[in-house]
Amino acid sequence: ENKNLFAIFGNPVEHSKSPQMQNAGLKEINFNGLYQKHHLEDGNKIKEVFLQSNYKGANITVPHKEFAYRNADEVRGIAQKIEAVNTYINENGKVIAYNTDAPGFIKAIESFGTVKNVLLLGAGGTAKAIALALQEKGIKVTVLNRSEGKLDFFKKENILAYSWDDFQAEDYDLVVNSTSAGLKDEYLPCDREILEPILKKASYAFDCVYGKITPFLALARENNCEIKDGEDMLLFQGLLAFELFTNTKADNSVLEAMRKGLRGE
Ligand code: NDP
């Protein structure tokens, strides 16, 4: 039988909701395919393992996105600047790589309406995708991170980037938390004394963490911001990957099927 195989590479990967989301989409369009979890230890082997496993497409999650970027045969679109990819496609034996986190984030914040000036907390892999996606859209973005080390990437792209020590605040309409603070703990992504005055003036707050009201979102809500968690970002990065996997244009029925799949409904 020639079922099309897809996978998500990660370490750990057990918790991933991508299989239930992607398989729901495949089922919705009667695509003869199966999307599975693939635990990968060594990110340097990702291309080799992808090809040997006969995958037609794959997603890549923590901690392999940079390895996947470096090992691809060809990198397309904004991923070239981000230097990290979350999607692989097998095109006639060549591994083509994309980053759908960046456009997925942009689609996720469309529900807020017009956004002009963003404060982005965190400077990790997700922050790179978000910052460059905003910059490409002509939306001003400032990065604020706990430590100095990861800021050079943003500075070389002409993005304002501060550590907590040298931060100079402006007025922002949207504040985004791309740190993992609040995921498994009750920490704010930066000092309350810095954050609260900013949230008071902002209109919107977005957290990349999904399925929970983090301390960041709770504080934003207290300060009258419209809030949103990371579910739509996960959904839209998945939808855009799905379109690449199946070479189809996904309509609303696919989106809703994938959302239900993601929620386990
Ligand atoms: P990284 O490990 O690459 O980056 C983590 C960043 O968070 C760093 O800038 C780090 O600062 C900062 N940080 C970590 N803990 C704290 C803390 N307690 N206080 C302040 N800052 C902190 O992670 P990723 O960028 O890959 O992922 C970040 C988050 O985004 C995760 O929670 C992940 O689940 C979520 N995510 C959601 C997606 C979605 O589709 N919804 C997609 C991808 C990610 P420092 O440099 O000082 O160490």
Short mmCIF file of C-alpha atoms and ligand atoms in Angstrom, two decimals:
data_model
loop_
_atom_site.label_atom_id
_atom_site.label_comp_id
_atom_site.label_asym_id
_atom_site.label_seq_id
_atom_site.Cartn_x
_atom_site.Cartn_y
_atom_site.Cartn_z
CA GLU A 1 0.00 0.00 0.00
CA ASN A 2 1.32 3.47 -0.77
CA LYS A 3 0.01 5.64 2.03
CA ASN A 4 1.68 9.05 2.27
CA LEU A 5 3.62 9.25 5.53
CA PHE A 6 4.15 12.43 7.57
CA ALA A 7 5.76 13.01 10.96
CA ILE A 8 6.65 15.46 13.66
CA PHE A 9 10.28 15.33 14.82
CA GLY A 10 11.00 16.40 18.38
CA ASN A 11 12.65 15.53 21.65
CA PRO A 12 10.46 15.15 23.61
CA VAL A 13 7.65 14.57 21.14
CA GLU A 14 5.17 12.53 23.20
CA HIS A 15 3.14 15.60 24.22
CA SER A 16 2.71 16.88 20.64
CA LYS A 17 -0.82 17.55 19.46
CA SER A 18 0.23 17.87 15.82
CA PRO A 19 -0.70 14.25 14.89
CA GLN A 20 -4.30 14.58 16.08
CA MET A 21 -4.58 17.97 14.35
CA GLN A 22 -2.99 16.91 11.03
CA ASN A 23 -4.73 13.52 10.85
CA ALA A 24 -8.09 15.27 11.33
CA GLY A 25 -7.27 17.50 8.33
CA LEU A 26 -6.14 14.55 6.18
CA LYS A 27 -9.35 12.72 7.01
CA GLU A 28 -11.46 15.77 6.16
CA ILE A 29 -10.16 15.80 2.55
CA ASN A 30 -9.93 11.99 2.26
CA PHE A 31 -6.19 12.21 1.75
CA ASN A 32 -4.52 8.80 1.85
CA GLY A 33 -2.00 9.68 4.54
CA LEU A 34 -0.83 9.08 8.09
CA TYR A 35 0.92 11.62 10.36
CA GLN A 36 2.92 10.20 13.27
CA LYS A 37 5.26 11.17 16.12
CA HIS A 38 8.97 10.63 15.55
CA HIS A 39 11.30 10.93 18.51
CA LEU A 40 14.69 12.14 17.27
CA GLU A 41 17.79 12.30 19.49
CA ASP A 42 20.37 13.72 17.11
CA GLY A 43 19.22 16.78 15.16
CA ASN A 44 22.18 16.44 12.80
CA LYS A 45 20.63 13.26 11.42
CA ILE A 46 17.28 14.84 10.62
CA LYS A 47 17.57 14.91 6.82
CA GLU A 48 18.92 11.36 6.65
CA VAL A 49 16.15 10.04 8.92
CA PHE A 50 13.47 12.02 7.05
CA LEU A 51 14.51 10.52 3.69
CA GLN A 52 15.10 6.98 4.99
CA SER A 53 11.67 6.94 6.63
CA ASN A 54 10.08 7.81 3.29
CA TYR A 55 8.23 10.78 4.70
CA LYS A 56 6.45 13.01 2.20
CA GLY A 57 6.49 15.84 4.71
CA ALA A 58 7.31 16.57 8.33
CA ASN A 59 7.11 19.17 11.06
CA ILE A 60 10.02 19.91 13.33
CA THR A 61 9.77 21.05 16.93
CA VAL A 62 12.06 21.71 19.91
CA PRO A 63 15.06 21.35 19.87
CA HIS A 64 15.59 20.57 16.19
CA LYS A 65 14.44 23.62 14.21
CA GLU A 66 17.94 25.06 13.72
CA PHE A 67 19.41 21.64 12.82
CA ALA A 68 16.61 21.18 10.31
CA TYR A 69 17.44 24.56 8.77
CA ARG A 70 21.13 23.70 8.40
CA ASN A 71 20.52 20.24 6.94
CA ALA A 72 17.90 21.11 4.30
CA ASP A 73 18.73 21.01 0.59
CA GLU A 74 16.80 24.22 -0.01
CA VAL A 75 15.22 26.77 2.36
CA ARG A 76 12.33 28.85 1.04
CA GLY A 77 10.81 32.17 2.11
CA ILE A 78 11.22 33.96 5.41
CA ALA A 79 12.89 30.87 6.92
CA GLN A 80 16.12 31.93 5.19
CA LYS A 81 16.31 34.93 7.53
CA ILE A 82 14.95 33.16 10.62
CA GLU A 83 17.56 30.38 10.27
CA ALA A 84 15.11 27.89 11.74
CA VAL A 85 12.44 25.75 10.04
CA ASN A 86 9.43 23.78 11.23
CA THR A 87 8.40 22.11 7.96
CA TYR A 88 10.13 19.69 5.57
CA ILE A 89 8.78 18.59 2.19
CA ASN A 90 10.22 15.82 0.00
CA GLU A 91 10.32 17.23 -3.52
CA ASN A 92 11.63 14.51 -5.84
CA GLY A 93 14.16 13.36 -3.27
CA LYS A 94 15.24 16.87 -2.29
CA VAL A 95 14.47 18.23 1.17
CA ILE A 96 12.74 21.61 0.93
CA ALA A 97 12.33 23.56 4.20
CA TYR A 98 9.86 26.24 5.30
CA ASN A 99 8.98 28.17 8.44
CA THR A 100 5.20 28.32 8.94
CA ASP A 101 5.43 29.58 12.55
CA ALA A 102 6.04 33.10 11.22
CA PRO A 103 2.99 33.42 8.92
CA GLY A 104 0.98 31.35 11.44
CA PHE A 105 1.63 33.99 14.09
CA ILE A 106 0.57 36.79 11.72
CA LYS A 107 -2.71 34.99 10.98
CA ALA A 108 -3.27 34.40 14.71
CA ILE A 109 -3.09 38.12 15.57
CA GLU A 110 -5.38 39.21 12.69
CA SER A 111 -8.36 38.89 15.04
CA PHE A 112 -6.99 41.84 17.06
CA GLY A 113 -7.37 44.23 14.14
CA THR A 114 -4.71 46.80 13.23
CA VAL A 115 -1.47 46.55 15.18
CA LYS A 116 1.34 49.07 14.73
CA ASN A 117 3.86 48.72 17.55
CA VAL A 118 4.69 45.43 19.28
CA LEU A 119 6.72 44.58 22.37
CA LEU A 120 8.02 41.01 22.09
CA LEU A 121 9.15 39.32 25.32
CA GLY A 122 11.79 36.62 24.83
CA ALA A 123 14.54 36.11 22.25
CA GLY A 124 14.49 32.37 21.55
CA GLY A 125 13.61 30.50 18.36
CA THR A 126 9.96 31.50 18.42
CA ALA A 127 10.83 35.16 18.97
CA LYS A 128 13.03 35.11 15.84
CA ALA A 129 10.13 33.90 13.71
CA ILE A 130 7.69 36.39 15.23
CA ALA A 131 10.03 39.40 15.04
CA LEU A 132 10.89 38.83 11.38
CA ALA A 133 7.27 38.13 10.46
CA LEU A 134 6.21 41.45 12.04
CA GLN A 135 9.07 43.33 10.44
CA GLU A 136 8.17 41.90 7.02
CA LYS A 137 4.59 43.17 7.53
CA GLY A 138 5.89 46.66 8.28
CA ILE A 139 4.87 46.43 11.95
CA LYS A 140 7.37 47.94 14.40
CA VAL A 141 8.73 45.40 16.89
CA THR A 142 10.96 45.73 19.96
CA VAL A 143 12.49 42.70 21.68
CA LEU A 144 12.90 42.54 25.46
CA ASN A 145 14.76 39.57 26.95
CA ARG A 146 15.97 38.48 30.39
CA SER A 147 19.57 38.21 29.23
CA GLU A 148 21.87 39.80 26.65
CA GLY A 149 23.17 36.73 24.81
CA LYS A 150 20.51 36.22 22.17
CA LEU A 151 20.05 39.87 21.16
CA ASP A 152 22.67 40.11 18.39
CA PHE A 153 20.48 38.18 15.95
CA PHE A 154 17.80 40.88 16.20
CA LYS A 155 20.22 43.81 16.12
CA LYS A 156 21.75 42.61 12.86
CA GLU A 157 18.23 42.67 11.36
CA ASN A 158 17.80 46.28 12.57
CA ILE A 159 15.29 45.26 15.24
CA LEU A 160 15.46 47.15 18.56
CA ALA A 161 16.49 44.63 21.21
CA TYR A 162 17.01 45.17 24.95
CA SER A 163 17.81 43.15 28.02
CA TRP A 164 16.00 43.94 31.27
CA ASP A 165 18.97 46.09 32.36
CA ASP A 166 18.95 48.62 29.51
CA PHE A 167 15.28 48.63 28.47
CA GLN A 168 13.74 51.91 27.32
CA ALA A 169 9.97 51.53 27.03
CA GLU A 170 7.64 53.17 24.49
CA ASP A 171 3.89 52.82 24.08
CA TYR A 172 2.92 49.50 22.48
CA ASP A 173 -0.49 48.37 21.25
CA LEU A 174 0.34 44.64 21.43
CA VAL A 175 2.56 42.77 23.92
CA VAL A 176 3.62 39.21 22.99
CA ASN A 177 5.04 36.64 25.40
CA SER A 178 7.29 34.22 23.52
CA THR A 179 9.12 32.98 26.62
CA SER A 180 8.28 29.70 28.30
CA ALA A 181 7.67 31.50 31.62
CA GLY A 182 4.23 30.53 32.85
CA LEU A 183 4.16 27.27 30.92
CA LYS A 184 4.93 24.98 33.85
CA ASP A 185 5.30 27.62 36.58
CA GLU A 186 3.69 30.84 37.79
CA TYR A 187 6.38 33.29 36.65
CA LEU A 188 5.81 36.47 34.67
CA PRO A 189 8.13 36.86 31.64
CA CYS A 190 9.63 40.02 33.21
CA ASP A 191 9.31 42.12 36.38
CA ARG A 192 5.82 43.23 37.20
CA GLU A 193 7.15 46.78 37.71
CA ILE A 194 8.23 46.89 34.06
CA LEU A 195 5.28 44.99 32.63
CA GLU A 196 2.23 46.43 34.33
CA PRO A 197 2.56 50.07 33.14
CA ILE A 198 3.11 48.76 29.59
CA LEU A 199 0.03 46.54 29.72
CA LYS A 200 -2.03 49.42 31.11
CA LYS A 201 -1.39 51.39 27.92
CA ALA A 202 -1.59 48.42 25.52
CA SER A 203 -4.77 47.10 23.85
CA TYR A 204 -3.83 43.49 23.15
CA ALA A 205 -1.74 40.69 24.70
CA PHE A 206 -0.77 37.38 23.11
CA ASP A 207 0.94 34.36 24.70
CA CYS A 208 2.54 31.65 22.54
CA VAL A 209 1.73 29.08 25.24
CA TYR A 210 -1.61 27.45 24.48
CA GLY A 211 -4.43 25.96 26.49
CA LYS A 212 -3.85 27.97 29.65
CA ILE A 213 -4.16 31.46 31.08
CA THR A 214 -0.55 32.18 32.00
CA PRO A 215 0.30 34.76 34.70
CA PHE A 216 1.18 37.09 31.80
CA LEU A 217 -2.28 36.80 30.22
CA ALA A 218 -3.95 37.12 33.62
CA LEU A 219 -2.08 40.37 34.33
CA ALA A 220 -2.90 41.68 30.85
CA ARG A 221 -6.59 40.93 31.36
CA GLU A 222 -6.55 42.71 34.75
CA ASN A 223 -5.20 45.72 32.89
CA ASN A 224 -8.02 45.63 30.32
CA CYS A 225 -6.14 44.13 27.39
CA GLU A 226 -7.90 41.84 24.92
CA ILE A 227 -6.03 38.54 25.36
CA LYS A 228 -5.31 35.48 23.24
CA ASP A 229 -3.36 32.27 23.88
CA GLY A 230 -1.21 30.32 21.39
CA GLU A 231 -3.87 27.92 20.10
CA ASP A 232 -4.50 29.82 16.85
CA MET A 233 -0.77 30.13 16.21
CA LEU A 234 -0.39 26.37 16.53
CA LEU A 235 -3.44 25.84 14.36
CA PHE A 236 -2.36 28.23 11.60
CA GLN A 237 1.25 26.99 11.45
CA GLY A 238 -0.28 23.53 11.12
CA LEU A 239 -2.76 24.61 8.45
CA LEU A 240 -0.01 26.21 6.35
CA ALA A 241 2.14 23.06 6.71
CA PHE A 242 -0.90 20.95 5.77
CA GLU A 243 -1.29 22.91 2.53
CA LEU A 244 2.36 22.18 1.69
CA PHE A 245 2.02 18.49 2.67
CA THR A 246 -1.08 17.86 0.56
CA ASN A 247 -0.50 20.47 -2.16
CA THR A 248 -4.06 21.69 -1.61
CA LYS A 249 -5.65 24.97 -0.56
CA ALA A 250 -7.29 24.39 2.83
CA ASP A 251 -10.80 25.78 3.21
CA ASN A 252 -12.77 26.55 6.34
CA SER A 253 -13.96 22.96 6.75
CA VAL A 254 -10.32 21.81 6.98
CA LEU A 255 -9.52 24.58 9.46
CA GLU A 256 -12.43 23.60 11.69
CA ALA A 257 -11.60 19.88 11.43
CA MET A 258 -8.01 20.60 12.46
CA ARG A 259 -9.17 22.79 15.34
CA LYS A 260 -11.39 20.00 16.63
CA GLY A 261 -8.54 17.51 16.18
CA LEU A 262 -6.22 19.79 18.14
CA ARG A 263 -8.75 20.09 20.95
CA GLY A 264 -9.37 16.34 20.96
CA GLU A 265 -13.07 16.86 20.21
P1 NDP B 1 13.61 29.03 23.58
O1 NDP B 1 14.11 28.08 24.58
O2 NDP B 1 14.28 29.11 22.24
O3 NDP B 1 13.59 30.52 24.19
C1 NDP B 1 13.12 30.76 25.46
C2 NDP B 1 13.14 32.26 25.75
O4 NDP B 1 12.40 32.45 26.96
C3 NDP B 1 14.51 32.84 25.99
O5 NDP B 1 14.55 34.14 25.45
C4 NDP B 1 14.63 32.88 27.53
O6 NDP B 1 15.44 33.93 28.03
C5 NDP B 1 13.20 33.15 27.92
N1 NDP B 1 12.81 32.62 29.23
C6 NDP B 1 12.70 31.33 29.62
N2 NDP B 1 12.26 31.23 30.88
C7 NDP B 1 12.09 32.50 31.32
C8 NDP B 1 11.65 33.08 32.55
N3 NDP B 1 11.31 32.31 33.61
N4 NDP B 1 11.58 34.42 32.65
C9 NDP B 1 11.92 35.18 31.59
N5 NDP B 1 12.34 34.72 30.40
C10 NDP B 1 12.43 33.39 30.28
O7 NDP B 1 12.05 28.67 23.40
P2 NDP B 1 11.13 28.82 22.11
O8 NDP B 1 11.30 30.17 21.54
O9 NDP B 1 11.32 27.65 21.21
O10 NDP B 1 9.64 28.65 22.71
C11 NDP B 1 9.12 29.60 23.60
C12 NDP B 1 7.66 29.27 23.97
O11 NDP B 1 6.81 29.37 22.84
C13 NDP B 1 7.45 27.88 24.55
O12 NDP B 1 6.66 28.01 25.71
C14 NDP B 1 6.70 27.13 23.47
O13 NDP B 1 5.84 26.17 24.02
C15 NDP B 1 5.94 28.25 22.78
N6 NDP B 1 5.64 27.98 21.35
C16 NDP B 1 4.34 28.02 20.91
C17 NDP B 1 4.04 27.82 19.57
C18 NDP B 1 2.62 27.85 19.11
O14 NDP B 1 2.38 27.49 17.95
N7 NDP B 1 1.69 28.26 19.91
C19 NDP B 1 5.11 27.56 18.56
C20 NDP B 1 6.42 27.53 19.13
C21 NDP B 1 6.66 27.75 20.46
P3 NDP B 1 17.06 33.80 28.14
O15 NDP B 1 17.62 34.12 26.80
O16 NDP B 1 17.43 34.83 29.16
O17 NDP B 1 17.35 32.40 28.59
#
